[in-house]
Coordinates of C-alpha atoms in Angstrom, one line a residue:
Chain A
X1 CA 19.1 -36.2 51.4
X2 CA 21.8 -33.6 51.2
X3 CA 24.3 -33.8 54.2
X4 CA 25.2 -29.8 53.7
X5 CA 21.2 -29.4 53.0
X6 CA 20.7 -30.9 56.6
X7 CA 24.0 -29.2 57.8
X8 CA 22.8 -25.7 56.8
X9 CA 18.9 -26.9 58.2
X10 CA 20.5 -27.4 62.1
X11 CA 22.2 -24.1 61.3
X12 CA 19.0 -22.9 61.0
X13 CA 17.7 -23.9 63.4
X14 CA 21.1 -23.8 66.2
X15 CA 21.0 -19.7 64.4
X16 CA 16.9 -19.5 66.2
X17 CA 18.3 -21.8 69.4
X18 CA 20.9 -19.4 69.8
X19 CA 19.2 -16.0 69.5
X20 CA 16.5 -17.0 71.8
X21 CA 18.7 -17.1 75.0
X22 CA 20.7 -14.5 73.9
X23 CA 18.2 -12.6 75.5
X24 CA 17.4 -14.5 78.1
X25 CA 21.2 -13.9 78.6
X26 CA 21.3 -9.3 78.7
X27 CA 17.9 -9.8 80.9
X28 CA 20.7 -12.0 83.1
X29 CA 22.8 -9.3 81.8
X30 CA 20.9 -5.7 82.3
X31 CA 20.0 -6.3 86.0
X32 CA 23.2 -7.8 87.3
X33 CA 25.4 -5.0 85.5
X34 CA 22.0 -2.1 87.0
X35 CA 23.3 -3.7 89.8
X36 CA 26.5 -3.5 89.8
X37 CA 26.6 0.3 88.1
X38 CA 24.4 1.3 91.6
X39 CA 26.4 -0.1 94.3
X40 CA 23.9 -3.4 94.5
X41 CA 24.2 -6.8 94.5
X42 CA 21.5 -7.7 91.2
X43 CA 19.2 -11.5 91.3
X44 CA 21.2 -13.8 93.5
X45 CA 18.6 -15.8 94.8
X46 CA 18.2 -17.9 91.7
X47 CA 20.8 -20.0 91.2
X48 CA 24.5 -19.5 91.3
X49 CA 25.0 -15.9 91.4
X50 CA 21.0 -15.5 90.1
X51 CA 22.1 -17.3 86.7
X52 CA 18.5 -18.7 86.6
X53 CA 16.7 -15.9 87.4
X54 CA 16.2 -15.5 83.3
X55 CA 13.7 -18.9 84.1
X56 CA 12.4 -17.4 87.4
X57 CA 10.9 -14.0 85.3
X58 CA 10.3 -16.0 81.8
X59 CA 8.1 -18.5 83.9
X60 CA 6.8 -14.7 86.0
X61 CA 5.8 -13.5 82.5
X62 CA 3.8 -16.8 81.9
X63 CA 1.8 -17.8 84.8
X64 CA 0.0 -14.8 84.8
X65 CA -3.3 -13.6 83.0
X66 CA -3.7 -12.8 79.8
X67 CA -5.4 -9.2 80.1
X68 CA -7.0 -7.5 77.1
X69 CA -9.5 -4.2 77.1
X70 CA -12.9 -4.5 76.5
X71 CA -12.9 -1.3 74.1
X72 CA -9.5 -2.5 72.9
X73 CA -9.1 -3.8 68.1
X74 CA -9.9 -7.5 69.2
X75 CA -7.2 -8.4 66.0
X76 CA -4.3 -6.6 65.7
X77 CA -4.0 -5.8 69.7
X78 CA -3.3 -10.1 69.2
X79 CA -1.6 -9.3 66.1
X80 CA 0.7 -6.2 67.5
X81 CA 3.1 -8.5 69.7
X82 CA 3.9 -11.1 67.2
X83 CA 4.8 -8.7 65.0
X84 CA 7.0 -7.3 67.0
X85 CA 8.6 -10.7 67.4
X86 CA 8.5 -11.9 63.9
X87 CA 10.7 -8.3 63.2
X88 CA 12.8 -9.2 65.0
X89 CA 13.8 -12.7 64.7
X90 CA 13.7 -12.0 61.0
X91 CA 16.4 -9.0 61.2
X92 CA 19.2 -11.8 62.3
X93 CA 19.3 -14.7 59.9
X94 CA 21.4 -12.7 57.0
X95 CA 23.3 -11.7 59.2
X96 CA 27.3 -14.3 59.2
X97 CA 28.5 -15.2 62.6
X98 CA 31.5 -16.6 61.6
X99 CA 34.0 -18.0 58.3
X100 CA 32.3 -20.8 56.2
X101 CA 33.0 -24.2 56.9
X102 CA 33.0 -27.7 56.5
X103 CA 33.2 -29.0 60.6
X104 CA 37.0 -30.8 59.6
X105 CA 35.9 -32.1 56.3
X106 CA 32.0 -33.5 57.2
X107 CA 30.9 -32.1 54.7
X108 CA 31.7 -32.8 51.9
X109 CA 31.5 -29.0 50.4
X110 CA 31.4 -25.6 52.9
X111 CA 28.7 -24.2 54.2
X112 CA 27.7 -20.7 55.7
X113 CA 27.6 -19.7 59.1
X114 CA 24.2 -17.7 59.0
X115 CA 20.5 -18.2 58.5
X116 CA 20.7 -17.4 54.4
X117 CA 22.8 -15.5 52.8
X118 CA 21.1 -12.9 50.3
X119 CA 23.1 -10.8 47.8
X120 CA 20.9 -8.0 49.4
X121 CA 21.9 -8.8 52.7
X122 CA 22.9 -4.9 54.0
X123 CA 19.1 -3.4 52.8
X124 CA 17.1 -7.1 53.8
X125 CA 18.2 -5.4 57.3
X126 CA 17.6 -2.2 56.7
X127 CA 14.5 -3.3 55.1
X128 CA 13.5 -5.2 58.2
X129 CA 14.3 -3.4 61.2
X130 CA 11.9 -0.5 59.2
X131 CA 9.0 -3.3 59.7
X132 CA 10.0 -3.7 62.8
X133 CA 7.9 0.0 63.8
X134 CA 4.5 -1.4 63.0
X135 CA 4.5 -3.9 66.2
X136 CA 4.8 -0.9 68.7
X137 CA 2.5 1.7 66.0
X138 CA -0.4 -1.1 66.9
X139 CA 0.3 -2.4 69.4
X140 CA -0.5 1.9 70.3
X141 CA -3.9 2.5 68.4
X142 CA -5.7 -0.9 69.6
X143 CA -5.2 -0.5 72.5
X144 CA -7.6 2.8 72.2
X145 CA -5.6 4.1 75.6
X146 CA -4.3 7.0 75.6
X147 CA -0.9 6.4 77.0
X148 CA -0.6 3.8 74.3
X149 CA -1.7 5.7 72.1
X150 CA 1.1 8.5 72.3
X151 CA 3.6 6.4 73.6
X152 CA 3.1 4.9 69.8
X153 CA 2.8 7.9 68.2
X154 CA 7.0 9.4 69.4
X155 CA 8.0 5.9 68.7
X156 CA 6.8 6.3 64.9
X157 CA 8.6 9.3 65.1
X158 CA 11.1 8.5 67.3
X159 CA 12.1 6.4 64.3
X160 CA 11.5 7.6 61.0
X161 CA 13.6 10.7 61.1
X162 CA 16.9 8.1 63.2
X163 CA 16.7 5.0 60.8
X164 CA 17.8 8.3 57.9
X165 CA 21.5 8.5 60.0
X166 CA 21.3 4.9 60.2
X167 CA 20.5 4.1 56.5
X168 CA 23.4 6.7 55.9
X169 CA 26.2 5.3 58.3
X170 CA 25.4 1.7 56.6
X171 CA 25.3 3.5 53.3
X172 CA 29.2 4.3 53.7
X173 CA 30.1 1.5 54.8
X174 CA 29.4 -0.3 51.7
X175 CA 31.2 2.5 50.0
X176 CA 34.6 0.2 51.4
X177 CA 33.5 -2.7 51.8
X178 CA 32.2 -2.7 48.0
X179 CA 29.4 -4.7 48.2
X180 CA 25.9 -4.9 49.7
X181 CA 26.8 -8.3 50.8
X182 CA 27.6 -9.5 54.6
X183 CA 29.8 -11.5 53.5
X184 CA 31.5 -9.3 51.0
X185 CA 31.6 -6.7 53.5
X186 CA 32.9 -8.9 56.4
X187 CA 35.9 -10.3 54.3
X188 CA 36.8 -7.3 53.5
X189 CA 37.7 -6.4 56.5
X190 CA 40.0 -9.6 56.5
X191 CA 44.0 -8.4 58.1
X192 CA 45.8 -6.2 59.1
X193 CA 47.9 -3.3 58.6
X194 CA 52.3 -3.2 60.1
X195 CA 50.7 -6.7 62.3
X196 CA 49.2 -4.2 64.9
X197 CA 46.2 -1.8 63.7
X198 CA 43.3 -4.7 62.2
X199 CA 41.8 -3.8 58.7
X200 CA 38.4 -2.7 61.0
X201 CA 36.1 -0.4 58.5
X202 CA 35.6 1.3 62.4
X203 CA 39.4 2.4 61.5
X204 CA 37.7 4.3 58.5
X205 CA 34.9 5.3 59.1
X206 CA 34.6 6.2 63.0
X207 CA 32.1 8.8 63.1
X208 CA 29.7 6.1 60.4
X209 CA 30.6 4.1 63.5
X210 CA 29.1 6.4 66.6
X211 CA 26.0 7.5 63.8
X212 CA 25.6 4.2 63.4
X213 CA 24.9 2.9 67.5
X214 CA 23.5 6.0 68.2
X215 CA 20.5 6.1 65.9
X216 CA 20.5 2.2 66.4
X217 CA 19.2 2.7 70.6
X218 CA 17.1 5.0 68.9
X219 CA 16.4 2.1 66.5
X220 CA 15.2 0.3 69.3
X221 CA 14.1 2.3 72.2
X222 CA 16.5 2.0 74.6
X223 CA 17.7 5.4 77.3
X224 CA 18.7 8.0 76.9
X225 CA 16.1 7.8 73.8
X226 CA 13.3 5.0 75.3
X227 CA 10.8 8.0 74.6
X228 CA 7.7 4.8 74.1
X229 CA 7.7 3.9 77.4
X230 CA 8.9 6.8 79.1
X231 CA 7.0 6.0 82.5
X232 CA 7.0 9.4 84.3
X233 CA 4.4 10.3 81.0
X234 CA 3.3 7.1 79.9
X235 CA 2.8 4.4 82.2
X236 CA 4.1 2.0 80.2
X237 CA 4.0 3.6 76.8
X238 CA 2.5 1.4 74.0
X239 CA 3.2 -2.2 75.8
X240 CA 0.8 -0.6 78.8
X241 CA -2.3 -2.4 78.2
X242 CA -0.3 -6.3 77.7
X243 CA 0.3 -8.9 80.1
X244 CA 1.5 -11.9 80.4
X245 CA 2.8 -13.7 77.2
X246 CA 1.7 -10.8 75.1
X247 CA 4.1 -8.4 77.3
X248 CA 7.7 -11.3 77.3
X249 CA 7.2 -11.1 73.6
X250 CA 7.3 -6.6 73.1
X251 CA 10.5 -7.5 75.6
X252 CA 11.8 -9.9 73.4
X253 CA 12.2 -8.5 70.3
X254 CA 13.6 -6.0 73.1
X255 CA 16.6 -7.9 73.4
X256 CA 16.6 -9.2 70.2
X257 CA 16.5 -6.3 68.1
X258 CA 19.2 -4.9 70.8
X259 CA 21.4 -8.3 70.0
X260 CA 20.5 -7.7 66.5
X261 CA 22.2 -4.0 66.1
X262 CA 25.4 -5.4 67.3
X263 CA 25.6 -8.4 65.8
X264 CA 25.1 -5.6 62.1
X265 CA 27.1 -3.4 63.6
X266 CA 30.2 -5.8 64.7
X267 CA 29.7 -7.1 61.4
X268 CA 29.9 -4.1 59.4
X269 CA 32.4 -1.7 61.3
X270 CA 34.2 -4.1 64.0
X271 CA 35.2 -6.7 61.3
X272 CA 32.7 -9.2 62.3
X273 CA 34.8 -12.7 62.8
X274 CA 37.7 -11.7 62.3
X275 CA 40.4 -11.4 65.4
X276 CA 43.7 -12.2 65.6
X277 CA 45.6 -15.3 68.1
X278 CA 43.0 -17.4 67.2
X279 CA 42.1 -19.7 64.4
X280 CA 39.8 -19.6 61.7
X281 CA 38.5 -21.4 62.9
X282 CA 37.3 -20.6 66.4
X283 CA 36.2 -17.3 64.3
X284 CA 32.7 -17.3 66.0
X285 CA 34.4 -16.8 69.5
X286 CA 36.0 -13.3 68.3
X287 CA 32.6 -12.7 67.2
X288 CA 30.8 -13.0 70.4
X289 CA 33.3 -11.2 72.7
X290 CA 32.4 -7.8 69.9
X291 CA 28.9 -9.0 70.2
X292 CA 28.4 -8.9 74.0
X293 CA 31.2 -5.8 74.0
X294 CA 28.6 -3.4 71.8
X295 CA 26.1 -5.1 74.4
X296 CA 27.3 -4.2 77.5
X297 CA 28.0 -0.6 76.1
X298 CA 23.7 -0.2 75.3
X299 CA 23.0 -1.5 79.2
X300 CA 25.8 0.9 80.8
X301 CA 24.5 4.0 78.4
X302 CA 21.4 3.1 79.5
X303 CA 22.0 3.4 83.4
X304 CA 24.2 5.7 83.6
X305 CA 22.6 8.6 81.2
X306 CA 19.2 11.2 81.6
X307 CA 15.9 10.6 79.2
X308 CA 16.2 13.6 76.7
X309 CA 13.6 15.8 76.4
X310 CA 11.3 14.9 73.3
X311 CA 12.4 18.1 71.7
X312 CA 15.5 17.5 71.9
X313 CA 15.8 14.3 70.7
X314 CA 14.2 15.0 67.6
X315 CA 16.2 18.8 67.3
X316 CA 19.6 16.9 67.4
X317 CA 17.7 14.2 65.2
X318 CA 17.0 16.2 62.2
X319 CA 19.4 18.8 62.9
X320 CA 23.0 17.1 64.1
X321 CA 23.1 13.5 63.2
X322 CA 21.5 14.1 60.4
X323 CA 23.8 16.2 58.2
X324 CA 26.4 14.8 59.6
X325 CA 26.0 11.4 58.4
X326 CA 25.0 12.9 55.3
X327 CA 28.9 14.6 55.6
X328 CA 30.0 12.1 56.3
X329 CA 28.9 10.1 53.1
X330 CA 30.3 12.9 50.4
X331 CA 33.5 12.5 52.4
X332 CA 33.7 8.7 51.7
X333 CA 32.4 9.3 48.9
X334 CA 34.5 11.5 47.4
X335 CA 37.8 9.2 48.6
X336 CA 36.5 5.8 47.7
X337 CA 36.3 7.4 43.9
X338 CA 40.0 9.6 45.1
X339 CA 42.0 5.9 45.7
X340 CA 40.2 3.5 43.8
Chain B
X1 CA 8.0 -24.3 43.3
X2 CA 8.5 -21.0 41.1
X3 CA 4.9 -21.5 40.2
X4 CA 2.8 -22.3 43.5
X5 CA 4.6 -19.1 44.9
X6 CA 3.8 -17.1 41.9
X7 CA 0.1 -17.8 42.3
X8 CA 0.5 -18.0 46.9
X9 CA 1.9 -13.6 46.5
X10 CA -0.4 -12.4 43.7
X11 CA -3.1 -14.0 45.8
X12 CA -2.4 -12.2 47.9
X13 CA -1.1 -8.8 46.3
X14 CA -5.0 -8.8 44.0
X15 CA -7.8 -10.4 47.1
X16 CA -4.9 -7.9 49.9
X17 CA -5.5 -4.8 47.4
X18 CA -9.1 -5.5 46.9
X19 CA -10.2 -5.2 50.9
X20 CA -8.3 -2.2 51.2
X21 CA -11.1 -0.9 49.5
X22 CA -13.7 -2.3 50.8
X23 CA -12.8 -1.1 54.3
X24 CA -14.6 0.6 56.3
X25 CA -11.9 1.4 58.8
X26 CA -9.0 3.6 57.6
X27 CA -6.2 1.2 59.9
X28 CA -7.0 -1.8 58.3
X29 CA -6.8 -0.3 54.4
X30 CA -3.3 0.8 55.4
X31 CA -2.5 -2.4 56.6
X32 CA -3.5 -4.3 54.2
X33 CA -2.4 -2.0 51.8
X34 CA 1.1 -2.9 52.8
X35 CA 0.3 -6.3 53.2
X36 CA -0.3 -6.3 49.3
X37 CA 3.4 -4.4 49.1
X38 CA 5.0 -7.6 50.5
X39 CA 2.8 -9.5 48.4
X40 CA 4.5 -7.1 45.4
X41 CA 8.0 -7.8 46.3
X42 CA 7.4 -11.5 46.6
X43 CA 6.6 -11.5 43.1
X44 CA 9.9 -9.0 42.4
X45 CA 11.5 -11.4 44.0
X46 CA 10.7 -14.6 42.3
X47 CA 11.2 -12.8 39.1
X48 CA 15.5 -12.3 40.3
X49 CA 15.3 -9.3 41.3
X50 CA 16.0 -8.3 45.1
X51 CA 16.3 -5.3 44.6
X52 CA 13.7 -4.3 43.5
X53 CA 12.1 -6.6 46.4
X54 CA 14.1 -4.8 49.1
X55 CA 13.2 -1.6 48.2
X56 CA 9.9 -1.8 47.5
X57 CA 9.4 -2.7 51.3
X58 CA 11.9 0.2 52.4
X59 CA 10.2 2.7 50.4
X60 CA 6.7 1.7 50.5
X61 CA 5.7 -0.9 53.5
X62 CA 8.6 0.5 55.8
X63 CA 8.8 5.0 55.5
X64 CA 6.2 5.7 53.6
X65 CA 3.0 3.8 55.0
X66 CA 4.1 4.8 58.5
X67 CA 3.2 7.6 57.5
X68 CA 0.1 6.5 56.6
X69 CA -0.4 5.0 60.0
X70 CA 0.5 8.3 61.6
X71 CA -2.2 10.2 59.5
X72 CA -4.9 7.9 60.6
X73 CA -3.9 7.3 64.2
X74 CA -3.6 11.5 65.0
X75 CA -6.9 12.6 63.1
X76 CA -8.5 9.6 64.9
X77 CA -11.0 8.4 62.4
X78 CA -12.0 4.6 63.7
X79 CA -14.5 4.8 60.4
X80 CA -15.7 6.1 57.2
X81 CA -18.8 8.5 56.9
X82 CA -21.6 6.6 55.5
X83 CA -24.3 8.2 54.5
X84 CA -22.3 9.2 50.8
X85 CA -23.5 6.2 49.3
X86 CA -27.3 7.3 50.4
X87 CA -27.0 10.4 48.3
X88 CA -25.8 8.1 45.0
X89 CA -28.3 7.0 44.0
X90 CA -30.0 10.3 43.6
X91 CA -27.2 13.0 42.1
X92 CA -24.3 10.4 40.6
X93 CA -22.5 11.3 43.6
X94 CA -22.4 15.0 43.2
X95 CA -18.6 17.0 41.8
X96 CA -15.4 15.5 43.4
X97 CA -16.6 12.5 42.9
X98 CA -17.6 12.4 39.7
X99 CA -14.1 13.7 38.7
X100 CA -12.6 11.2 40.5
X101 CA -14.5 8.4 38.7
X102 CA -13.1 10.6 35.6
X103 CA -9.5 10.1 36.7
X104 CA -10.2 6.3 37.6
X105 CA -11.3 5.7 33.8
X106 CA -8.3 7.1 33.4
X107 CA -6.1 6.1 35.4
X108 CA -8.0 2.0 34.0
X109 CA -6.8 3.3 30.4
X110 CA -3.4 4.1 31.0
X111 CA -2.4 0.7 32.8
X112 CA -4.3 -1.4 29.9
X113 CA -2.6 1.1 27.1
X114 CA 0.6 0.0 29.0
X115 CA -0.4 -3.7 30.1
X116 CA -0.9 -4.0 25.8
X117 CA 2.8 -2.4 25.8
X118 CA 4.6 -4.9 27.3
X119 CA 4.3 -7.8 26.4
X120 CA 6.2 -6.9 23.3
X121 CA 9.2 -6.3 24.8
X122 CA 8.2 -8.5 27.7
X123 CA 8.2 -11.7 25.2
X124 CA 11.1 -11.3 23.3
X125 CA 13.9 -10.4 26.0
X126 CA 15.8 -13.1 26.1
X127 CA 17.1 -14.0 29.9
X128 CA 21.1 -12.0 29.7
X129 CA 18.3 -8.6 29.5
X130 CA 16.3 -10.2 32.9
X131 CA 19.7 -11.6 34.9
X132 CA 21.2 -7.4 34.1
X133 CA 17.9 -5.4 35.6
X134 CA 19.3 -7.4 39.8
X135 CA 22.4 -6.5 39.6
X136 CA 22.8 -3.0 42.1
X137 CA 25.3 -1.4 40.0
X138 CA 23.8 -2.3 36.2
X139 CA 20.4 -0.2 38.2
X140 CA 23.3 3.0 39.4
X141 CA 24.5 2.9 35.8
X142 CA 21.2 2.9 34.0
X143 CA 19.9 6.0 36.0
X144 CA 22.6 8.4 36.4
X145 CA 23.2 7.8 32.2
X146 CA 20.2 6.4 30.3
X147 CA 18.2 7.9 32.7
X148 CA 19.3 10.7 34.4
X149 CA 17.3 13.2 33.2
X150 CA 13.6 11.7 34.5
X151 CA 15.7 10.9 38.1
X152 CA 16.6 15.0 38.2
X153 CA 13.2 15.5 37.2
X154 CA 11.8 14.0 39.8
X155 CA 13.9 14.7 42.5
X156 CA 13.4 18.3 41.3
X157 CA 9.5 17.7 41.6
X158 CA 10.3 16.4 45.4
X159 CA 11.5 19.0 46.4
X160 CA 8.0 21.6 45.2
X161 CA 6.8 19.5 47.2
X162 CA 8.5 19.7 49.8
X163 CA 7.8 23.9 49.7
X164 CA 4.4 23.5 49.2
X165 CA 4.5 20.9 52.5
X166 CA 6.0 23.4 54.1
X167 CA 4.1 26.5 52.8
X168 CA 0.8 25.7 53.6
X169 CA 1.9 24.1 56.9
X170 CA 3.7 27.6 57.8
X171 CA 1.3 30.8 56.5
X172 CA 3.9 33.3 58.6
X173 CA 7.2 31.5 57.8

């Protein structure tokens, strides 16, 4: 068989495996950071510094009893967690996590360190994330419980509202990168000015970056926008009736979505795998550092800010964030037109 | 390989579309319609037009169908009313059904006319035309030069629909 093809398959498998692991690492990170922010230790019983805590969590979830309410719609109740997890993983497929490499001359031609290089990658991410809402909506509806249904309704309204700003922030970066392919966008950010300031798009688009991160947090239903699962009002929101492995699927999807939003933000605004000091083949180290810095930011936000009120969320999404994103896009387009 | 994929996607599209109208539960109808859109976007990919495929998913499967689901969930109508069928042989449905049937026939005729017209152009077109369609830049240029009028008219149409919806929903502004 063609060695390049096999290598590409291995990269695909590796990406999938590491994405799965990144969810476990994020759960550990979340617990530890939460512990720090609340001045307690966090998990420290399982393994050194509690590093085996994610394993214990997973084992606990898998050995619980799988329950299904009698009045639930059996087909959709089973389908919903699968949809959630599939959408979460599929979005990551087009994100590059390193430059093209031949693995030190092992391969006749360089391969790309990503699952699939699509020439409309940015739109693919947007399309797949917009499919993620179905998992939540179907979970809420099929459970036949009012808490779940309210959670699902809130979630779909929230995701539709913030998707627009998310898309507009993406579009303003595309104007600068002049391409829909993520590899091209990353390569457009290589190099520095005066040897100090990196040519990352966040320098041109500070507002775009802020809009993207806020909309990203809302899209992934994390605090302070975690209305679909507001505990005080909705028990656990859309996954109230789920247990065991199907609950684990929603849990996994949430963390994988966080990783994906962080990875896309890194790729679009923070220069992807480009960075100083390290040689080209170690670019993935920079990529990892940036992604985990953003993940830390995510967790930091969650344990610092209280939840908004629902009308505040809608007000902010439609009357503040969306107009800002439109103006940002217009100004960017005018600037690109003027200087090119 | 392409041929096999074509039959798979085509089968998904056709079967899902047929099942949409065969469902009693509107929730399942919406989901099957999404399945049909996904099959359609697969066909676009096979036609070397990834842009059309992705927009199909973003606009229809991702945005419009979420609103459909929203409405179905809010109305909380798990099942369609069956009595329509029992009155059917007596009066052949009544006025709404007759209007619907006429519109349906009209649409069928239009589709037949469109399908009958297309092959003369599509089969005659060479590989170059297919290639240009896949380029996003080309689509943009075409949309804002050749088809600029249609584009603007569509935007006015959508604006009118939006204003209409607001007026209907909020009678005393």
